[in-house]
Amino acid sequence: MKSLKITLFVIASMLCGTLAAQQAVLTGQLRSEADHQPIAGANVTLANQNISAITDADGTFRLIYLEPITEEIIFSAGNFLSQVKVVSLNPGNNELGDVLLKPDIQNEMQQDVILQLSENELDDDEGRSQNMSSTSSTQGDVFTNLTSYTFSPVRFRVRGYEQEHENYYINGIHFNSQERGNFSFSSLGGLNDASRNKDAAFGIEANNFTYGGIGSSTNILMQASRFARGWKVGLAGSNRNYKARAVATYGTGLMENGWALAASIAYRFSPYVDVKGIIGEGIRYNSLGYFFSAEKKIDDRSTLSFVTFGSPTERGQNAAVTQEVYD
């Protein structure tokens, strides 16, 4: 009886060893084609086996227990164009190395347009006009992106849910107002570059920063190491809320000493402008946005990050006021 048990154990061990030897493991790292920075929170999906994984903070991914077959691998991330690779998986380890994704320039332009041209909606800190949270997080989801009317009507809301069901995080920390329940977009006024990197999840969807909810969840990534190395300077003119806008952003990238620094400053100005675009007397538009981030990489698993930002604004708002009321 004892010898029979030993024989069965040996046979089972041999079968397990054979199955393990036939399984495949797939590893790699996602990076931006523009600056070779790692892409965190991206989806890596095997189309034929219906297996997926989310990239870590350094852009790496690892899929195990795979069948050694020819597989279509789909790489998708917010602000980047999706990419499909066909790979023949062999038993054992399969290393893809660096996979480069191209930035979605059209999506970035849409974000710039909505953040610049609809700031009269965003700058109202009393919650009367802040109806942008749904449309500002439509990146990465085909259905939501199409049904949001390409960011045109600012009152569009995903599935009709109120804003308290649309949660916003900054570096994983919940930033919805404890009083009103919504996110204060006015605190990011003009800071387009500082708030560009984000992860979005819709409904109860697997992600790496929250459990999700019935609305949308967006995590704005402001760690200094995520910003491209170098300067970015922009100057814009407008006939809407302000006449001129200047912005400058600088990032060091992750330096050899483990530190990374990033800073951005934006100034928007205009005297009073009437409906015909003629400069006249009145309450001016004066806004200064600032952002600073410092990050220290302690080891491969730990970092210490400091972030501060704000956008103090002085502005007027149009209203149906008669001369009698004004007097």
GROMACS .gro file of C-alpha atoms in nm:
model
  327
    1MET     CA    1   0.000   0.000   0.000
    2LYS     CA    2   0.285   0.232   0.088
    3SER     CA    3   0.464   0.164  -0.241
    4LEU     CA    4   0.140   0.238  -0.431
    5LYS     CA    5   0.114   0.580  -0.266
    6ILE     CA    6   0.475   0.655  -0.353
    7THR     CA    7   0.416   0.550  -0.714
    8LEU     CA    8   0.104   0.771  -0.742
    9PHE     CA    9   0.294   1.063  -0.590
   10VAL     CA   10   0.577   1.026  -0.839
   11ILE     CA   11   0.333   1.008  -1.132
   12ALA     CA   12   0.144   1.316  -1.011
   13SER     CA   13   0.470   1.508  -0.968
   14MET     CA   14   0.577   1.416  -1.320
   15LEU     CA   15   0.241   1.531  -1.463
   16CYS     CA   16   0.259   1.862  -1.274
   17GLY     CA   17   0.615   1.915  -1.393
   18THR     CA   18   0.510   1.843  -1.750
   19LEU     CA   19   0.217   2.088  -1.731
   20ALA     CA   20   0.437   2.356  -1.576
   21ALA     CA   21   0.696   2.308  -1.847
   22GLN     CA   22   0.428   2.357  -2.114
   23GLN     CA   23   0.296   2.684  -1.966
   24ALA     CA   24   0.419   3.020  -2.088
   25VAL     CA   25   0.504   3.341  -1.902
   26LEU     CA   26   0.495   3.682  -2.072
   27THR     CA   27   0.676   3.988  -1.936
   28GLY     CA   28   0.765   4.334  -2.068
   29GLN     CA   29   0.750   4.707  -2.004
   30LEU     CA   30   0.533   4.980  -2.159
   31ARG     CA   31   0.697   5.312  -2.237
   32SER     CA   32   0.601   5.633  -2.415
   33GLU     CA   33   0.749   5.663  -2.763
   34ALA     CA   34   0.793   6.039  -2.712
   35ASP     CA   35   1.012   6.043  -2.400
   36HIS     CA   36   1.053   5.671  -2.310
   37GLN     CA   37   0.888   5.729  -1.972
   38PRO     CA   38   0.712   5.422  -1.819
   39ILE     CA   39   0.334   5.402  -1.858
   40ALA     CA   40   0.158   5.296  -1.539
   41GLY     CA   41  -0.199   5.166  -1.516
   42ALA     CA   42  -0.214   5.049  -1.879
   43ASN     CA   43  -0.407   4.739  -1.984
   44VAL     CA   44  -0.230   4.441  -2.145
   45THR     CA   45  -0.481   4.190  -2.283
   46LEU     CA   46  -0.440   3.854  -2.456
   47ALA     CA   47  -0.728   3.843  -2.705
   48ASN     CA   48  -0.741   3.465  -2.761
   49GLN     CA   49  -0.702   3.358  -2.398
   50ASN     CA   50  -0.902   3.649  -2.249
   51ILE     CA   51  -0.634   3.721  -1.988
   52SER     CA   52  -0.530   4.073  -1.892
   53ALA     CA   53  -0.300   4.258  -1.655
   54ILE     CA   54  -0.236   4.619  -1.550
   55THR     CA   55   0.113   4.766  -1.568
   56ASP     CA   56   0.292   4.861  -1.244
   57ALA     CA   57   0.426   5.206  -1.154
   58ASP     CA   58   0.739   5.139  -1.361
   59GLY     CA   59   0.535   5.020  -1.661
   60THR     CA   60   0.617   4.650  -1.621
   61PHE     CA   61   0.367   4.368  -1.666
   62ARG     CA   62   0.375   3.992  -1.612
   63LEU     CA   63   0.121   3.732  -1.726
   64ILE     CA   64   0.158   3.372  -1.611
   65TYR     CA   65  -0.008   3.034  -1.672
   66LEU     CA   66  -0.050   3.102  -2.043
   67GLU     CA   67  -0.100   2.856  -2.326
   68PRO     CA   68   0.198   2.846  -2.565
   69ILE     CA   69   0.006   2.954  -2.874
   70THR     CA   70   0.015   3.238  -3.126
   71GLU     CA   71  -0.148   3.528  -2.940
   72GLU     CA   72  -0.275   3.878  -3.016
   73ILE     CA   73  -0.160   4.114  -2.741
   74ILE     CA   74  -0.352   4.443  -2.706
   75PHE     CA   75  -0.185   4.736  -2.528
   76SER     CA   76  -0.409   5.027  -2.428
   77ALA     CA   77  -0.358   5.330  -2.203
   78GLY     CA   78  -0.514   5.672  -2.157
   79ASN     CA   79  -0.365   5.948  -2.378
   80PHE     CA   80  -0.196   5.682  -2.595
   81LEU     CA   81  -0.294   5.504  -2.916
   82SER     CA   82  -0.373   5.135  -2.866
   83GLN     CA   83  -0.134   4.885  -3.020
   84VAL     CA   84  -0.171   4.518  -3.117
   85LYS     CA   85   0.118   4.274  -3.139
   86VAL     CA   86   0.105   3.915  -3.265
   87VAL     CA   87   0.347   3.695  -3.070
   88SER     CA   88   0.414   3.322  -3.074
   89LEU     CA   89   0.433   3.221  -2.708
   90ASN     CA   90   0.683   2.949  -2.628
   91PRO     CA   91   0.682   2.731  -2.315
   92GLY     CA   92   0.869   2.907  -2.036
   93ASN     CA   93   0.962   3.275  -2.022
   94ASN     CA   94   0.878   3.512  -2.309
   95GLU     CA   95   1.035   3.858  -2.276
   96LEU     CA   96   0.892   4.136  -2.496
   97GLY     CA   97   1.126   4.406  -2.365
   98ASP     CA   98   1.019   4.768  -2.412
   99VAL     CA   99   0.687   4.823  -2.591
  100LEU     CA  100   0.653   5.184  -2.713
  101LEU     CA  101   0.309   5.349  -2.741
  102LYS     CA  102   0.249   5.665  -2.944
  103PRO     CA  103   0.080   5.957  -2.762
  104ASP     CA  104  -0.277   6.030  -2.875
  105ILE     CA  105  -0.224   6.386  -2.999
  106GLN     CA  106  -0.589   6.432  -3.097
  107ASN     CA  107  -0.706   6.338  -2.747
  108GLU     CA  108  -0.457   6.580  -2.592
  109MET     CA  109  -0.583   6.859  -2.818
  110GLN     CA  110  -0.940   6.787  -2.710
  111GLN     CA  111  -0.837   6.817  -2.346
  112ASP     CA  112  -0.659   7.147  -2.412
  113VAL     CA  113  -0.963   7.289  -2.592
  114ILE     CA  114  -1.209   7.201  -2.318
  115LEU     CA  115  -0.983   7.318  -2.037
  116GLN     CA  116  -0.914   7.650  -2.206
  117LEU     CA  117  -1.248   7.741  -2.361
  118SER     CA  118  -1.479   7.629  -2.081
  119GLU     CA  119  -1.304   7.777  -1.781
  120ASN     CA  120  -1.605   7.996  -1.706
  121GLU     CA  121  -1.773   7.668  -1.615
  122LEU     CA  122  -1.476   7.540  -1.416
  123ASP     CA  123  -1.386   7.855  -1.224
  124ASP     CA  124  -1.718   7.881  -1.042
  125ASP     CA  125  -1.620   7.742  -0.701
  126GLU     CA  126  -1.973   7.740  -0.566
  127GLY     CA  127  -2.071   7.437  -0.769
  128ARG     CA  128  -2.327   7.617  -0.984
  129SER     CA  129  -2.144   7.558  -1.310
  130GLN     CA  130  -1.900   7.274  -1.246
  131ASN     CA  131  -2.045   7.016  -1.482
  132MET     CA  132  -1.721   6.903  -1.642
  133SER     CA  133  -1.624   6.602  -1.433
  134SER     CA  134  -1.792   6.347  -1.659
  135THR     CA  135  -1.652   6.474  -1.986
  136SER     CA  136  -1.300   6.541  -1.860
  137SER     CA  137  -1.248   6.172  -1.783
  138THR     CA  138  -1.382   6.015  -2.102
  139GLN     CA  139  -1.037   5.920  -2.228
  140GLY     CA  140  -0.976   5.550  -2.269
  141ASP     CA  141  -1.341   5.448  -2.299
  142VAL     CA  142  -1.478   5.432  -2.655
  143PHE     CA  143  -1.849   5.446  -2.568
  144THR     CA  144  -1.814   5.732  -2.319
  145ASN     CA  145  -1.585   5.928  -2.549
  146LEU     CA  146  -1.836   5.910  -2.836
  147THR     CA  147  -2.145   5.980  -2.625
  148SER     CA  148  -1.984   6.283  -2.458
  149TYR     CA  149  -2.035   6.479  -2.783
  150THR     CA  150  -1.658   6.542  -2.814
  151PHE     CA  151  -1.662   6.766  -2.509
  152SER     CA  152  -1.911   7.014  -2.656
  153PRO     CA  153  -2.209   7.030  -2.413
  154VAL     CA  154  -2.052   7.082  -2.071
  155ARG     CA  155  -2.361   6.956  -1.889
  156PHE     CA  156  -2.322   6.601  -2.018
  157ARG     CA  157  -2.299   6.347  -1.735
  158VAL     CA  158  -2.217   5.978  -1.765
  159ARG     CA  159  -2.542   5.781  -1.731
  160GLY     CA  160  -2.705   6.089  -1.576
  161TYR     CA  161  -2.541   6.044  -1.237
  162GLU     CA  162  -2.480   6.346  -1.016
  163GLN     CA  163  -2.126   6.461  -0.946
  164GLU     CA  164  -2.100   6.304  -0.601
  165HIS     CA  165  -2.086   5.969  -0.784
  166GLU     CA  166  -1.788   6.083  -0.992
  167ASN     CA  167  -1.480   6.051  -0.775
  168TYR     CA  168  -1.152   6.228  -0.834
  169TYR     CA  169  -0.819   6.129  -0.683
  170ILE     CA  170  -0.477   6.293  -0.690
  171ASN     CA  171  -0.192   6.043  -0.653
  172GLY     CA  172  -0.444   5.798  -0.508
  173ILE     CA  173  -0.587   6.039  -0.247
  174HIS     CA  174  -0.959   6.120  -0.267
  175PHE     CA  175  -1.008   6.490  -0.351
  176ASN     CA  176  -1.385   6.531  -0.373
  177SER     CA  177  -1.518   6.807  -0.148
  178GLN     CA  178  -1.647   6.686   0.189
  179GLU     CA  179  -1.917   6.956   0.180
  180ARG     CA  180  -2.047   6.951  -0.180
  181GLY     CA  181  -1.932   6.604  -0.283
  182ASN     CA  182  -1.782   6.715  -0.617
  183PHE     CA  183  -1.430   6.799  -0.731
  184SER     CA  184  -1.314   7.163  -0.738
  185PHE     CA  185  -1.184   7.211  -1.091
  186SER     CA  186  -1.112   7.577  -1.019
  187SER     CA  187  -0.809   7.471  -0.811
  188LEU     CA  188  -0.651   7.341  -1.135
  189GLY     CA  189  -0.744   7.639  -1.353
  190GLY     CA  190  -0.485   7.684  -1.629
  191LEU     CA  191  -0.268   7.394  -1.509
  192ASN     CA  192  -0.330   7.176  -1.816
  193ASP     CA  193   0.016   7.019  -1.819
  194ALA     CA  194   0.012   6.941  -1.446
  195SER     CA  195  -0.323   6.757  -1.463
  196ARG     CA  196  -0.279   6.589  -1.803
  197ASN     CA  197  -0.164   6.245  -1.679
  198LYS     CA  198  -0.452   6.044  -1.537
  199ASP     CA  199  -0.605   5.700  -1.502
  200ALA     CA  200  -0.982   5.664  -1.551
  201ALA     CA  201  -1.220   5.385  -1.454
  202PHE     CA  202  -1.592   5.368  -1.535
  203GLY     CA  203  -1.831   5.194  -1.300
  204ILE     CA  204  -1.715   4.900  -1.090
  205GLU     CA  205  -1.407   4.836  -1.300
  206ALA     CA  206  -1.076   4.686  -1.192
  207ASN     CA  207  -0.812   4.953  -1.134
  208ASN     CA  208  -0.515   5.022  -0.910
  209PHE     CA  209  -0.637   5.324  -0.710
  210THR     CA  210  -0.996   5.258  -0.591
  211TYR     CA  211  -1.276   5.003  -0.581
  212GLY     CA  212  -1.479   5.199  -0.834
  213GLY     CA  213  -1.843   5.303  -0.809
  214ILE     CA  214  -2.161   5.355  -1.007
  215GLY     CA  215  -2.014   5.663  -1.177
  216SER     CA  216  -1.660   5.732  -1.292
  217SER     CA  217  -1.332   5.739  -1.100
  218THR     CA  218  -1.032   5.941  -1.214
  219ASN     CA  219  -0.684   5.945  -1.061
  220ILE     CA  220  -0.475   6.249  -1.160
  221LEU     CA  221  -0.107   6.150  -1.154
  222MET     CA  222   0.113   6.433  -1.030
  223GLN     CA  223   0.429   6.249  -0.927
  224ALA     CA  224   0.733   6.441  -1.053
  225SER     CA  225   0.888   6.132  -1.215
  226ARG     CA  226   0.594   6.108  -1.459
  227PHE     CA  227   0.674   6.441  -1.627
  228ALA     CA  228   0.894   6.450  -1.934
  229ARG     CA  229   1.242   6.593  -1.893
  230GLY     CA  230   1.288   6.949  -2.025
  231TRP     CA  231   1.089   7.267  -2.084
  232LYS     CA  232   0.746   7.322  -2.237
  233VAL     CA  233   0.634   7.680  -2.297
  234GLY     CA  234   0.307   7.796  -2.450
  235LEU     CA  235   0.128   8.121  -2.532
  236ALA     CA  236  -0.236   8.141  -2.635
  237GLY     CA  237  -0.492   8.408  -2.715
  238SER     CA  238  -0.868   8.388  -2.669
  239ASN     CA  239  -1.181   8.596  -2.712
  240ARG     CA  240  -1.372   8.411  -2.440
  241ASN     CA  241  -1.284   8.433  -2.070
  242TYR     CA  242  -0.943   8.596  -2.107
  243LYS     CA  243  -0.733   8.764  -2.372
  244ALA     CA  244  -0.395   8.600  -2.312
  245ARG     CA  245  -0.261   8.287  -2.149
  246ALA     CA  246   0.102   8.196  -2.086
  247VAL     CA  247   0.221   7.868  -1.939
  248ALA     CA  248   0.564   7.720  -1.866
  249THR     CA  249   0.635   7.367  -1.740
  250TYR     CA  250   0.969   7.212  -1.647
  251GLY     CA  251   1.060   6.860  -1.541
  252THR     CA  252   1.392   6.703  -1.445
  253GLY     CA  253   1.283   6.342  -1.493
  254LEU     CA  254   1.419   6.083  -1.253
  255MET     CA  255   1.778   6.189  -1.181
  256GLU     CA  256   2.069   5.964  -1.084
  257ASN     CA  257   2.038   6.063  -0.717
  258GLY     CA  258   1.681   5.929  -0.708
  259TRP     CA  259   1.513   6.271  -0.706
  260ALA     CA  260   1.264   6.408  -0.958
  261LEU     CA  261   1.129   6.765  -0.972
  262ALA     CA  262   0.849   6.919  -1.178
  263ALA     CA  263   0.698   7.267  -1.179
  264SER     CA  264   0.440   7.457  -1.383
  265ILE     CA  265   0.312   7.813  -1.378
  266ALA     CA  266   0.023   7.959  -1.579
  267TYR     CA  267  -0.104   8.315  -1.601
  268ARG     CA  268  -0.431   8.423  -1.760
  269PHE     CA  269  -0.530   8.786  -1.797
  270SER     CA  270  -0.795   9.002  -1.955
  271PRO     CA  271  -0.959   9.339  -1.898
  272TYR     CA  272  -1.334   9.355  -1.931
  273VAL     CA  273  -1.453   9.231  -2.273
  274ASP     CA  274  -1.807   9.289  -2.395
  275VAL     CA  275  -2.010   9.056  -2.618
  276LYS     CA  276  -1.859   9.207  -2.934
  277GLY     CA  277  -1.504   9.139  -2.817
  278ILE     CA  278  -1.430   9.508  -2.754
  279ILE     CA  279  -1.214   9.591  -2.453
  280GLY     CA  280  -1.391   9.821  -2.211
  281GLU     CA  281  -1.421   9.906  -1.845
  282GLY     CA  282  -1.527   9.644  -1.594
  283ILE     CA  283  -1.405   9.366  -1.369
  284ARG     CA  284  -1.093   9.207  -1.508
  285TYR     CA  285  -0.991   8.841  -1.534
  286ASN     CA  286  -0.670   8.776  -1.340
  287SER     CA  287  -0.555   8.422  -1.257
  288LEU     CA  288  -0.221   8.271  -1.157
  289GLY     CA  289  -0.190   7.891  -1.145
  290TYR     CA  290   0.108   7.724  -0.978
  291PHE     CA  291   0.220   7.364  -0.940
  292PHE     CA  292   0.527   7.203  -0.782
  293SER     CA  293   0.608   6.836  -0.729
  294ALA     CA  294   0.912   6.670  -0.572
  295GLU     CA  295   0.964   6.296  -0.554
  296LYS     CA  296   1.236   6.083  -0.396
  297LYS     CA  297   1.278   5.720  -0.503
  298ILE     CA  298   1.378   5.527  -0.192
  299ASP     CA  299   1.396   5.181  -0.350
  300ASP     CA  300   1.224   4.981  -0.624
  301ARG     CA  301   0.902   4.961  -0.423
  302SER     CA  302   0.893   5.288  -0.226
  303THR     CA  303   0.886   5.657  -0.317
  304LEU     CA  304   0.819   5.976  -0.118
  305SER     CA  305   0.621   6.245  -0.303
  306PHE     CA  306   0.534   6.607  -0.223
  307VAL     CA  307   0.282   6.801  -0.434
  308THR     CA  308   0.135   7.149  -0.402
  309PHE     CA  309  -0.085   7.343  -0.646
  310GLY     CA  310  -0.340   7.619  -0.662
  311SER     CA  311  -0.505   7.874  -0.888
  312PRO     CA  312  -0.611   8.197  -0.713
  313THR     CA  313  -0.842   8.379  -0.953
  314GLU     CA  314  -1.014   8.716  -0.970
  315ARG     CA  315  -1.285   8.722  -1.232
  316GLY     CA  316  -1.621   8.867  -1.322
  317GLN     CA  317  -1.926   8.672  -1.436
  318ASN     CA  318  -2.202   8.777  -1.670
  319ALA     CA  319  -2.552   8.810  -1.530
  320ALA     CA  320  -2.882   8.976  -1.618
  321VAL     CA  321  -2.845   9.286  -1.401
  322THR     CA  322  -3.042   9.603  -1.470
  323GLN     CA  323  -2.910   9.952  -1.403
  324GLU     CA  324  -3.146   9.991  -1.106
  325VAL     CA  325  -3.006   9.679  -0.938
  326TYR     CA  326  -2.651   9.788  -1.013
  327ASP     CA  327  -2.714  10.131  -0.859
   0.00000   0.00000   0.00000
